[in-house]
C-alpha cells in the first residue's frame, strides 16, 4: 500500500513538471535578430539593438539601390559618388587589360566598339608584361565575352575590406564586367545584415558575398598565391595605415590596390609626428601639401610592400575634395625592390621663400636597376636666403600616374558619358592629369609667389608664358587650382617674379631688412622675363572649359562623422550644431538696455540695510516676486554680475534657460 502511494505521487509530480516545462517553452520567444539600423565601421562586432520604429532611407546611385536606416545616413555621403564612379571606371579598364591576356573581352553597357586594342602602357619592364589583348587566341577562335552581372570563371576576385552598407560592392557587381566574385566585408554584424538585405534587393547574391570579419585578419588569411584577391579596395574612416601591411600581401601578382585616406589634416602637415607614426614620413606645411600627401601614401605603400619582396607601380593618384585616392599595382621582384630606395626622396623647404628641393635617398646602380647604392642625404639650403630649410619626407619621387592608363580611362569615360553621373568631372580631372609634368614633383602657387614679396599677383597665363619664353616646361596640377608645376629652378622662378615686381613696384621702405621679400628684391634679376601671352600657355583643358576643380557641392560639405550605435541622424546633429553656434556671444546692448537689465536684480545690500547708493544704485531696491537676494553680488560693479552655476531661482541672470 505504501509502495503504491509512492508510485502515484511520483507520477503526479512528473506530470505537473512536464506541464510546467511545456508552458514555459510556449511562452518563451527566441531573441529577435539584430536590427541593421545602427552599424559601425569599426574593428569589432557591435550588437546593440535600435528601436524597431527607425525609418529607412532608400538611395539610388549608378545601377545600385541601397536601403539603410535614417539614423545612419552618415554611411552615405553624396560627395563620395565621384570616388565610387572613378573606382568603377578604373577597375573596368583594369579588367579589360587583365582578361585580355586570357582571350576574354568585356562588354560595358553603352559601349559600341567591343574590339579594343591594348597598347603598351609604359616602357617600364614591370608594366610591359600581360598588357596585350587576345595574344593567347588561336587563329579563327572567337573571344569569350564577359558582361556585367554574370560570373566570369576566369574573372577578377574583388575584396572590399570595409564595405559598411555594401553600396560599392553592389555597384561593382552591376557595373563592372569580368568579375568572378566580390567579397563585401565588414566587422559590424549590423553592417553585414544590412549588406545581405541590399544584396538581395539588387539581385546580385550570386556575385556579392557579405562577410563579417576583421579586414586585417581576412587579408592575412589570403596570403597564399592561389587565394589572393585581384582587386582590393580600402576606404576606411580616417587613415588606412592599420590595413596596408595585410593588403600588400593579399593582392595577387600585378593586382590592383585601391586606397583612400581621409585624414588630410595629418597628411597636410598639421601633425608631423602622427604622420610619421602612421605613414613613416614627416609631412610639411606647404602649399603643395595635397600632392605631398599623395606621395607620402605611395611611399608608405611601397615601404610596406618591400618587406615582402614586393613593390608598387602607381596607375592613378587623385587628390579630390577632402581625401586622397591612389590606385597602384603590386608586383614581386627582389631586384626591383633593391631599387626602391632610389624612388624615395627627402624634401628640403626654405622657411623664408618656400623653395623646394628633393634629395633622393639612393641612386640605382646599373642600367637594369639590379642594385642600389645609397649615399648620405646632403641638404642643399636655399641659395636666396641664409636660413636652414625644413626637412620632410621621405616621399615618393617617381611619377604618380601612368599616363597611358589614365588615357584609357579618359577615353572610355568620354565615349560613354551616360555611364556615370559624375562623368563630366571625371573627364576634367583626368584631362588635367594628362597635362601634368610627370617628372616634376610638387609645385608652387601663384598666391605663394606673390605674397612672399608682397606684390600684385600675375595672371596664370602671364606666369606660364614667362616660364615658356625662358625655355622651361610648365603645367597645372589637379591638386590645386593655382598650382604652377615647372622644372625651372627656384633662382629662375624668383628672377621672373623680380621682373614682374618692376611692373608694379613694392614700397621698399615698408619692408623689414630681415624679411624674405627685402632679401629677394635686393638682388637684380639675371633673367629678363617676357610676359607676352603665348598660345601654348593656355592648357587644352582650360580652353575647352572642362570641369577641372570641384567647388563645394552642398552645405555642410565634407566627411561625415564616425558612425556609432544609437547615434542621432546626421540631419539632427547638424541642426543642433546650427542652433548652438555662437551661443556664448551676447548681442550688443546700449546703456539703457544694460541699466534696464540690471534693475531686474534685487540689491542684496539694500535687503541687509547697508546699501548707501540710494536711487543711484544700479540694482532694484523694490522687492521682486520670486527674486532671491543671493542673485545679486555684494557690490555694484560697472559690468554685469557674474553668476555661479549654484545660483537658483527663476530670476537668474541672462543667458540661463
XYZ file of C-alpha atoms in Angstrom:
657
model
C 0.000 0.000 0.000
C 2.768 2.304 0.863
C 4.611 1.408 -2.324
C 1.549 2.174 -4.465
C 1.154 5.607 -2.861
C 4.759 6.435 -3.618
C 4.342 5.476 -7.286
C 1.135 7.538 -7.580
C 2.779 10.567 -6.008
C 5.781 10.375 -8.350
C 3.576 10.091 -11.442
C 1.540 13.150 -10.458
C 4.694 15.144 -9.724
C 6.290 14.277 -13.052
C 3.077 15.096 -14.926
C 2.853 18.551 -13.316
C 6.536 19.177 -14.031
C 6.078 18.302 -17.719
C 3.086 20.619 -17.974
C 5.027 23.477 -16.407
C 8.005 22.993 -18.738
C 5.674 22.838 -21.746
C 4.010 26.101 -20.696
C 7.350 27.802 -20.195
C 8.512 26.628 -23.620
C 5.417 28.023 -25.306
C 5.745 31.385 -23.532
C 9.461 31.789 -24.355
C 10.187 33.672 -27.587
C 13.513 33.447 -29.408
C 15.529 36.673 -29.465
C 14.976 38.855 -32.496
C 17.823 39.214 -34.980
C 19.901 42.336 -34.538
C 18.478 45.353 -36.247
C 20.813 46.542 -39.003
C 19.783 50.064 -38.196
C 22.851 51.062 -36.264
C 26.036 49.808 -37.826
C 29.585 50.874 -37.364
C 32.683 50.590 -39.478
C 34.942 49.594 -36.628
C 37.209 46.722 -35.750
C 34.787 44.533 -33.785
C 31.137 43.454 -33.929
C 28.542 45.580 -32.209
C 25.180 44.113 -31.183
C 23.264 46.923 -29.511
C 19.692 46.993 -30.809
C 17.996 50.006 -32.327
C 14.345 50.838 -31.709
C 12.141 48.980 -34.214
C 10.500 52.251 -35.274
C 13.578 53.553 -37.123
C 12.668 54.747 -40.594
C 14.559 53.595 -43.647
C 16.080 55.683 -46.412
C 16.491 54.498 -50.000
C 19.364 55.818 -52.105
C 19.919 55.144 -55.805
C 23.428 55.623 -57.177
C 24.580 54.323 -60.509
C 22.872 50.995 -61.142
C 22.554 50.160 -57.430
C 19.847 50.903 -54.883
C 20.513 50.581 -51.171
C 18.345 50.883 -48.089
C 19.620 51.908 -44.696
C 18.072 53.408 -41.544
C 17.756 57.179 -41.468
C 19.646 57.325 -38.179
C 22.724 56.061 -40.013
C 22.716 58.321 -43.044
C 26.342 59.059 -42.209
C 27.105 55.924 -44.177
C 26.134 57.594 -47.418
C 27.994 60.701 -48.480
C 26.869 62.003 -51.891
C 30.191 63.817 -52.321
C 31.914 60.409 -52.487
C 29.960 59.476 -55.608
C 32.887 60.784 -57.663
C 35.157 58.383 -55.764
C 32.912 55.404 -56.467
C 32.368 56.313 -60.127
C 36.093 56.714 -60.720
C 36.786 53.387 -58.989
C 34.306 51.585 -61.241
C 35.926 53.147 -64.310
C 39.451 52.200 -63.199
C 38.543 48.598 -62.306
C 36.747 48.212 -65.644
C 39.856 49.179 -67.599
C 42.000 47.026 -65.339
C 39.674 44.061 -66.005
C 39.882 44.757 -69.747
C 43.666 44.531 -69.571
C 43.894 41.518 -67.259
C 41.270 39.429 -69.038
C 42.599 40.379 -72.471
C 45.656 38.210 -71.811
C 43.288 35.256 -71.360
C 41.384 35.883 -74.568
C 38.380 37.369 -72.778
C 36.800 40.618 -73.870
C 34.482 42.611 -71.645
C 31.261 44.276 -72.705
C 30.429 47.526 -70.941
C 26.847 48.810 -71.190
C 26.730 51.753 -73.590
C 29.960 50.922 -75.432
C 29.576 50.315 -79.148
C 33.155 49.343 -80.008
C 33.944 45.945 -78.488
C 37.182 45.290 -80.358
C 39.612 47.482 -78.414
C 43.332 47.141 -78.901
C 45.522 47.444 -75.822
C 48.893 49.086 -76.287
C 51.935 49.202 -74.046
C 51.209 51.436 -71.085
C 54.782 52.135 -70.109
C 58.359 51.463 -71.018
C 58.956 50.078 -67.552
C 59.679 46.388 -67.532
C 57.166 45.538 -64.834
C 54.351 47.160 -66.796
C 55.147 45.577 -70.153
C 54.016 42.119 -69.142
C 50.458 40.933 -69.623
C 49.109 44.142 -71.133
C 48.105 42.843 -74.596
C 44.617 41.780 -75.618
C 43.998 38.485 -77.301
C 47.592 37.309 -77.520
C 46.622 33.764 -76.417
C 43.884 33.386 -79.027
C 44.278 30.808 -81.765
C 43.515 31.905 -85.349
C 39.797 31.774 -86.033
C 38.784 31.494 -82.382
C 36.115 33.824 -81.090
C 36.985 35.662 -77.916
C 34.947 34.964 -74.847
C 32.787 37.911 -73.828
C 32.185 38.886 -70.207
C 29.167 41.023 -69.371
C 28.046 42.781 -66.224
C 26.018 40.868 -63.672
C 27.328 37.447 -64.738
C 30.026 35.295 -63.195
C 33.221 35.026 -65.216
C 35.046 31.848 -64.201
C 38.437 33.354 -65.044
C 37.496 36.828 -63.899
C 38.680 39.048 -61.088
C 38.252 38.358 -57.398
C 37.434 41.636 -55.638
C 37.560 42.422 -51.923
C 36.037 45.482 -50.296
C 37.527 45.339 -46.829
C 35.304 47.975 -45.180
C 32.001 47.714 -47.006
C 29.551 49.313 -44.496
C 26.253 49.400 -46.426
C 27.694 47.436 -49.374
C 26.970 50.140 -51.952
C 30.405 49.983 -53.563
C 30.410 46.183 -53.847
C 26.914 46.150 -55.317
C 27.951 48.749 -57.885
C 30.938 46.590 -58.828
C 28.617 43.644 -59.466
C 26.169 45.724 -61.513
C 28.578 47.945 -63.462
C 31.947 46.175 -63.852
C 32.096 43.161 -66.202
C 34.509 40.263 -65.886
C 34.169 39.546 -62.160
C 34.290 36.122 -60.571
C 33.298 37.175 -57.044
C 33.043 40.222 -54.810
C 33.611 39.839 -51.067
C 31.910 42.657 -49.122
C 33.460 42.516 -45.670
C 32.786 44.494 -42.516
C 33.444 43.934 -38.820
C 29.975 45.087 -37.758
C 27.232 42.474 -37.518
C 24.570 45.067 -38.319
C 26.506 46.184 -41.379
C 26.640 42.606 -42.656
C 22.887 42.160 -42.084
C 22.262 45.373 -43.972
C 24.538 44.224 -46.810
C 22.615 40.949 -47.117
C 19.378 42.899 -47.401
C 20.797 45.225 -50.065
C 22.375 42.351 -51.985
C 19.005 40.588 -52.170
C 17.329 43.871 -53.106
C 19.648 44.318 -56.114
C 19.673 40.650 -57.136
C 23.448 40.167 -57.011
C 23.634 37.384 -54.435
C 25.417 35.180 -56.966
C 28.325 37.660 -57.163
C 28.492 39.566 -53.869
C 29.314 37.606 -50.721
C 28.725 39.518 -47.452
C 31.288 38.562 -44.833
C 31.782 39.554 -41.201
C 35.420 39.630 -40.099
C 38.204 41.968 -39.218
C 39.567 43.228 -42.534
C 43.162 42.653 -41.461
C 42.580 39.055 -40.387
C 40.655 38.331 -43.588
C 43.510 39.596 -45.753
C 46.131 37.787 -43.677
C 44.194 34.549 -44.271
C 44.507 35.060 -48.054
C 48.286 35.334 -48.338
C 48.647 32.157 -50.402
C 49.173 32.808 -54.086
C 46.102 30.787 -55.048
C 43.852 32.621 -52.573
C 44.872 36.223 -53.203
C 42.470 38.867 -54.480
C 42.931 40.538 -57.855
C 41.455 43.829 -56.593
C 41.412 45.132 -53.012
C 39.515 48.305 -52.182
C 40.129 50.037 -48.843
C 38.019 53.067 -47.978
C 38.166 53.419 -44.183
C 37.098 56.237 -41.931
C 40.332 58.191 -41.476
C 43.677 56.523 -42.016
C 44.138 53.175 -43.814
C 47.512 52.631 -42.106
C 46.386 49.615 -39.989
C 45.305 47.726 -43.135
C 48.192 48.400 -45.531
C 50.520 45.662 -44.295
C 47.878 42.976 -44.825
C 46.698 44.476 -48.119
C 50.085 44.361 -49.893
C 50.297 40.646 -49.040
C 46.748 39.679 -50.014
C 46.730 41.230 -53.514
C 47.700 38.995 -56.416
C 50.720 39.406 -58.669
C 50.097 42.511 -60.718
C 46.832 43.042 -58.860
C 45.156 46.367 -58.197
C 45.156 48.015 -54.774
C 42.809 50.990 -54.242
C 43.317 53.033 -51.070
C 41.515 56.128 -49.752
C 42.851 58.411 -46.991
C 40.551 60.973 -45.384
C 42.927 62.068 -42.609
C 44.107 65.057 -44.622
C 44.944 67.115 -41.540
C 47.665 64.603 -40.698
C 48.932 64.246 -44.271
C 48.923 68.027 -44.836
C 51.438 68.715 -42.058
C 49.270 69.679 -39.086
C 50.662 66.808 -37.029
C 54.057 65.674 -38.266
C 54.637 63.132 -35.507
C 51.268 61.476 -36.173
C 52.024 61.317 -39.885
C 55.342 59.653 -39.143
C 53.756 57.081 -36.832
C 51.129 56.132 -39.434
C 52.930 56.520 -42.757
C 56.637 56.599 -41.874
C 57.194 60.128 -43.176
C 57.169 63.700 -41.895
C 54.673 65.970 -43.644
C 55.475 69.652 -44.103
C 53.089 72.575 -44.071
C 53.372 73.622 -47.677
C 51.194 74.995 -50.461
C 51.899 71.698 -52.231
C 50.557 69.701 -49.285
C 47.947 67.828 -51.347
C 50.448 66.361 -53.782
C 52.832 65.764 -50.901
C 50.066 63.751 -49.216
C 49.733 61.553 -52.303
C 53.475 60.932 -52.416
C 53.608 60.106 -48.703
C 50.859 57.478 -49.137
C 52.688 55.948 -52.121
C 55.907 55.880 -50.097
C 54.118 54.110 -47.256
C 52.628 51.504 -49.607
C 55.966 50.800 -51.267
C 57.740 50.633 -47.909
C 55.327 48.026 -46.583
C 55.458 46.032 -49.820
C 59.282 45.982 -49.759
C 59.167 43.974 -46.524
C 57.778 41.043 -48.551
C 59.970 41.488 -51.661
C 57.176 43.348 -53.437
C 56.909 46.842 -54.907
C 54.152 49.121 -56.185
C 53.608 50.777 -59.560
C 51.198 53.756 -59.431
C 48.455 53.873 -62.058
C 46.451 56.871 -60.866
C 46.703 59.158 -57.822
C 43.907 61.619 -57.095
C 43.588 64.447 -54.588
C 39.939 65.471 -54.533
C 37.570 67.106 -52.089
C 38.616 66.082 -48.558
C 40.595 62.911 -49.334
C 43.314 61.361 -51.466
C 42.845 58.204 -53.520
C 45.599 56.050 -55.048
C 45.411 53.123 -57.486
C 48.576 51.004 -57.611
C 49.612 47.622 -58.956
C 51.659 45.311 -56.759
C 54.455 43.146 -58.189
C 57.056 40.775 -56.757
C 60.749 41.027 -57.583
C 63.844 41.167 -55.446
C 65.881 43.152 -57.982
C 63.214 45.834 -58.279
C 62.854 46.049 -54.517
C 66.549 46.913 -54.205
C 65.964 49.927 -56.424
C 63.067 51.197 -54.317
C 65.366 53.440 -52.283
C 66.133 55.420 -55.435
C 62.407 56.156 -55.815
C 62.152 57.891 -52.420
C 63.385 61.381 -51.576
C 63.683 63.804 -48.703
C 62.193 67.287 -49.092
C 64.020 70.470 -48.097
C 61.760 73.514 -47.915
C 63.036 77.035 -47.309
C 61.225 78.592 -44.368
C 61.536 82.046 -45.951
C 60.701 81.851 -49.632
C 59.211 78.338 -49.731
C 61.683 76.985 -52.294
C 61.611 73.186 -52.598
C 64.447 70.757 -53.202
C 64.262 66.954 -53.324
C 67.181 64.753 -52.303
C 66.941 61.108 -53.416
C 67.688 58.501 -50.780
C 69.591 56.340 -53.239
C 70.814 56.016 -56.784
C 70.053 52.934 -58.842
C 73.238 51.130 -59.846
C 73.419 49.648 -63.314
C 71.183 50.012 -66.316
C 68.861 47.254 -65.134
C 68.477 48.737 -61.671
C 69.515 45.474 -60.060
C 71.045 47.172 -57.042
C 71.068 50.484 -55.257
C 73.940 52.458 -53.788
C 72.591 54.649 -51.016
C 74.571 57.865 -50.487
C 74.192 60.125 -47.494
C 71.493 62.722 -47.989
C 73.139 66.138 -48.068
C 70.891 69.167 -47.611
C 71.019 71.941 -50.161
C 69.900 75.167 -48.468
C 68.106 77.845 -50.409
C 70.617 79.981 -52.302
C 68.494 83.089 -51.809
C 68.201 83.225 -48.029
C 70.848 82.311 -45.424
C 68.419 80.180 -43.404
C 68.213 76.491 -42.668
C 65.488 74.609 -44.573
C 62.821 72.400 -43.092
C 63.265 68.678 -43.623
C 60.349 66.428 -44.575
C 59.686 63.034 -46.059
C 60.683 60.524 -47.259
C 58.114 60.543 -50.028
C 57.606 59.020 -53.468
C 59.693 60.926 -56.026
C 58.744 58.989 -59.182
C 55.683 59.723 -61.373
C 52.415 59.208 -59.531
C 50.348 58.453 -62.670
C 50.609 56.081 -65.605
C 49.595 58.426 -68.393
C 48.786 55.603 -70.823
C 46.397 54.001 -68.358
C 44.878 57.388 -67.497
C 44.333 57.974 -71.207
C 42.481 54.666 -71.495
C 40.161 55.534 -68.621
C 39.614 59.025 -70.018
C 38.748 57.648 -73.448
C 36.317 55.110 -72.006
C 34.506 57.750 -69.932
C 34.452 60.294 -72.776
C 32.941 57.848 -75.292
C 30.323 56.643 -72.807
C 29.425 59.656 -70.629
C 25.982 58.319 -69.673
C 27.572 55.542 -67.665
C 28.377 57.719 -64.621
C 26.634 60.650 -63.035
C 29.972 62.409 -62.462
C 31.384 61.739 -65.944
C 31.872 65.462 -66.575
C 34.077 65.860 -63.527
C 35.999 62.651 -64.248
C 36.801 63.945 -67.735
C 38.004 67.270 -66.364
C 40.215 65.825 -63.629
C 41.771 63.163 -65.861
C 42.386 65.741 -68.598
C 44.367 67.906 -66.175
C 46.314 64.827 -65.059
C 47.325 64.042 -68.639
C 48.685 67.606 -68.910
C 50.794 67.417 -65.722
C 54.574 67.138 -65.929
C 55.176 63.556 -64.786
C 58.823 64.045 -63.803
C 58.362 67.201 -61.680
C 57.354 66.512 -58.080
C 55.410 69.146 -56.101
C 54.530 72.641 -57.253
C 54.314 76.333 -56.339
C 51.209 78.500 -56.266
C 50.545 81.967 -57.637
C 49.488 83.407 -54.284
C 52.555 81.909 -52.587
C 54.971 83.587 -55.005
C 53.280 86.988 -54.905
C 52.646 87.072 -51.141
C 56.298 86.299 -50.412
C 57.425 89.567 -51.983
C 54.158 91.451 -51.203
C 53.368 92.302 -54.828
C 50.314 92.003 -57.035
C 49.544 88.531 -58.323
C 50.215 87.921 -62.029
C 47.682 86.031 -64.043
C 48.175 82.343 -64.654
C 48.764 82.877 -68.368
C 51.343 85.606 -67.747
C 53.445 83.469 -65.421
C 53.162 80.389 -67.625
C 54.131 82.457 -70.685
C 57.173 83.887 -68.893
C 58.363 80.377 -67.985
C 57.819 79.137 -71.537
C 59.671 82.136 -73.004
C 62.581 81.327 -70.680
C 62.803 77.789 -72.074
C 61.258 75.885 -69.145
C 58.354 73.473 -69.056
C 55.257 74.303 -67.066
C 51.912 72.675 -66.310
C 48.978 72.734 -63.941
C 48.220 70.280 -61.150
C 44.897 68.613 -60.473
C 45.558 69.010 -56.738
C 45.410 72.833 -56.730
C 43.694 75.353 -58.984
C 46.500 77.945 -58.782
C 49.386 75.469 -58.987
C 52.467 76.068 -61.119
C 54.386 72.860 -61.777
C 57.663 73.618 -63.548
C 61.171 72.284 -63.995
C 62.618 75.773 -63.557
C 64.959 76.161 -60.558
C 63.926 78.443 -57.729
C 66.511 81.059 -58.790
C 64.937 81.397 -62.260
C 61.441 81.454 -60.780
C 62.320 84.314 -58.442
C 64.041 86.195 -61.295
C 60.720 86.121 -63.123
C 58.930 87.413 -60.023
C 61.529 90.214 -59.668
C 60.827 91.268 -63.233
C 57.106 91.195 -62.522
C 57.613 93.358 -59.414
C 59.212 96.046 -61.553
C 55.911 96.484 -63.416
C 54.111 97.162 -60.125
C 56.813 98.203 -57.636
C 56.630 97.394 -53.948
C 57.402 100.156 -51.431
C 60.760 99.032 -50.104
C 60.620 101.345 -47.080
C 57.794 99.249 -45.695
C 59.808 96.042 -45.828
C 61.958 94.834 -42.970
C 65.602 94.282 -43.850
C 65.409 90.768 -42.440
C 62.245 89.806 -44.341
C 62.385 87.371 -47.283
C 60.802 89.995 -49.550
C 63.571 92.527 -48.869
C 66.335 89.985 -49.430
C 64.787 88.668 -52.650
C 64.083 92.101 -54.144
C 67.517 93.437 -53.211
C 69.079 91.181 -55.872
C 68.899 92.206 -59.504
C 67.389 89.570 -61.831
C 69.764 87.792 -64.179
C 66.888 86.531 -66.302
C 64.815 89.093 -68.178
C 61.293 87.747 -68.216
C 58.887 88.156 -71.116
C 55.226 88.223 -70.044
C 53.757 88.282 -73.550
C 50.922 85.774 -73.664
C 51.775 82.670 -75.649
C 49.184 80.499 -77.305
C 50.513 77.303 -75.762
C 50.395 78.851 -72.282
C 46.673 78.157 -72.051
C 46.192 74.407 -71.404
C 43.747 72.448 -73.509
C 41.514 71.511 -70.579
C 41.139 75.204 -69.733
C 40.347 76.168 -73.320
C 37.627 73.521 -73.559
C 36.038 74.710 -70.303
C 36.122 71.307 -68.627
C 35.032 70.875 -65.029
C 38.512 70.536 -63.606
C 38.206 71.662 -59.975
C 35.156 70.826 -57.897
C 33.507 73.572 -55.855
C 31.742 72.781 -52.589
C 28.677 70.928 -53.862
C 26.405 71.350 -50.850
C 26.043 72.820 -47.383
C 27.951 71.134 -44.545
C 30.191 69.614 -47.198
C 32.932 67.281 -46.033
C 33.430 63.931 -44.349
C 30.556 62.619 -42.297
C 31.043 61.895 -38.562
C 32.051 58.440 -37.459
C 29.094 56.092 -37.069
C 28.224 54.981 -33.532
C 25.455 52.704 -32.221
C 22.412 54.668 -31.156
C 23.668 57.886 -32.725
C 21.277 60.529 -33.921
C 20.645 61.179 -37.565
C 23.172 63.388 -39.296
C 20.471 65.964 -40.042
C 19.634 66.188 -36.330
C 23.302 66.597 -35.441
C 23.761 69.374 -37.986
C 20.598 71.122 -36.819
C 21.810 71.021 -33.225
C 25.172 72.441 -34.280
C 23.408 75.281 -36.064
C 21.295 76.102 -33.020
C 24.257 76.062 -30.646
C 26.514 78.079 -32.907
C 27.664 81.360 -31.263
C 25.500 80.614 -28.237
C 28.057 82.200 -25.909
C 28.093 85.511 -27.719
C 25.639 88.067 -26.264
C 24.163 90.657 -28.611
C 25.490 94.191 -28.188
C 23.439 96.463 -25.922
C 23.421 100.173 -25.194
C 23.457 101.893 -21.792
C 19.667 101.990 -21.468
C 19.305 98.277 -22.174
C 22.064 97.448 -19.711
C 20.501 99.615 -16.963
C 17.100 98.037 -17.510
C 18.600 94.569 -17.342
C 20.481 95.287 -14.094
C 17.296 96.682 -12.493
C 15.803 93.193 -12.712
C 18.238 92.016 -10.000
C 17.444 92.825 -6.325
C 20.119 94.606 -4.297
C 21.452 92.348 -1.573
C 22.926 95.219 0.473
C 19.550 97.037 0.443
C 17.958 93.957 1.950
C 20.637 93.944 4.662
C 20.225 97.731 5.180
C 23.805 98.590 4.238
C 23.351 99.986 0.708
C 24.368 103.644 0.577
C 23.714 104.200 -3.150
C 20.058 105.080 -2.771
C 18.323 105.817 -6.065
C 21.707 105.783 -7.803
C 22.057 102.050 -7.194
C 22.115 100.098 -10.414
C 20.093 97.260 -8.815
C 16.485 97.229 -7.718
C 15.519 98.316 -4.159
C 11.955 97.107 -4.532
C 11.057 93.504 -3.723
C 10.577 91.444 -6.882
C 8.326 88.389 -6.906
C 10.357 85.224 -6.815
C 13.633 87.137 -6.557
C 16.437 85.802 -4.451
C 18.826 88.027 -2.584
C 21.603 85.600 -3.354
C 21.270 86.506 -7.009
C 22.887 89.925 -6.517
C 26.581 90.490 -5.964
C 27.990 92.257 -2.901
C 28.868 95.356 -4.854
C 27.534 97.417 -7.723
C 30.076 96.757 -10.455
C 30.433 98.504 -13.768
C 29.898 95.205 -15.578
C 27.005 92.728 -15.277
C 27.165 90.451 -12.223
C 28.780 87.079 -12.540
C 26.562 84.178 -11.546
C 27.647 80.818 -10.374
C 26.042 77.558 -11.508
C 24.664 77.068 -7.985
C 22.521 80.240 -8.008
C 18.864 79.086 -8.076
C 15.637 80.912 -8.759
C 13.642 81.971 -11.800
C 15.181 85.461 -11.661
C 18.515 84.143 -12.824
C 20.849 86.222 -14.927
C 20.756 86.491 -18.689
C 21.859 83.540 -20.787
C 20.341 80.977 -18.393
C 17.375 78.994 -19.712
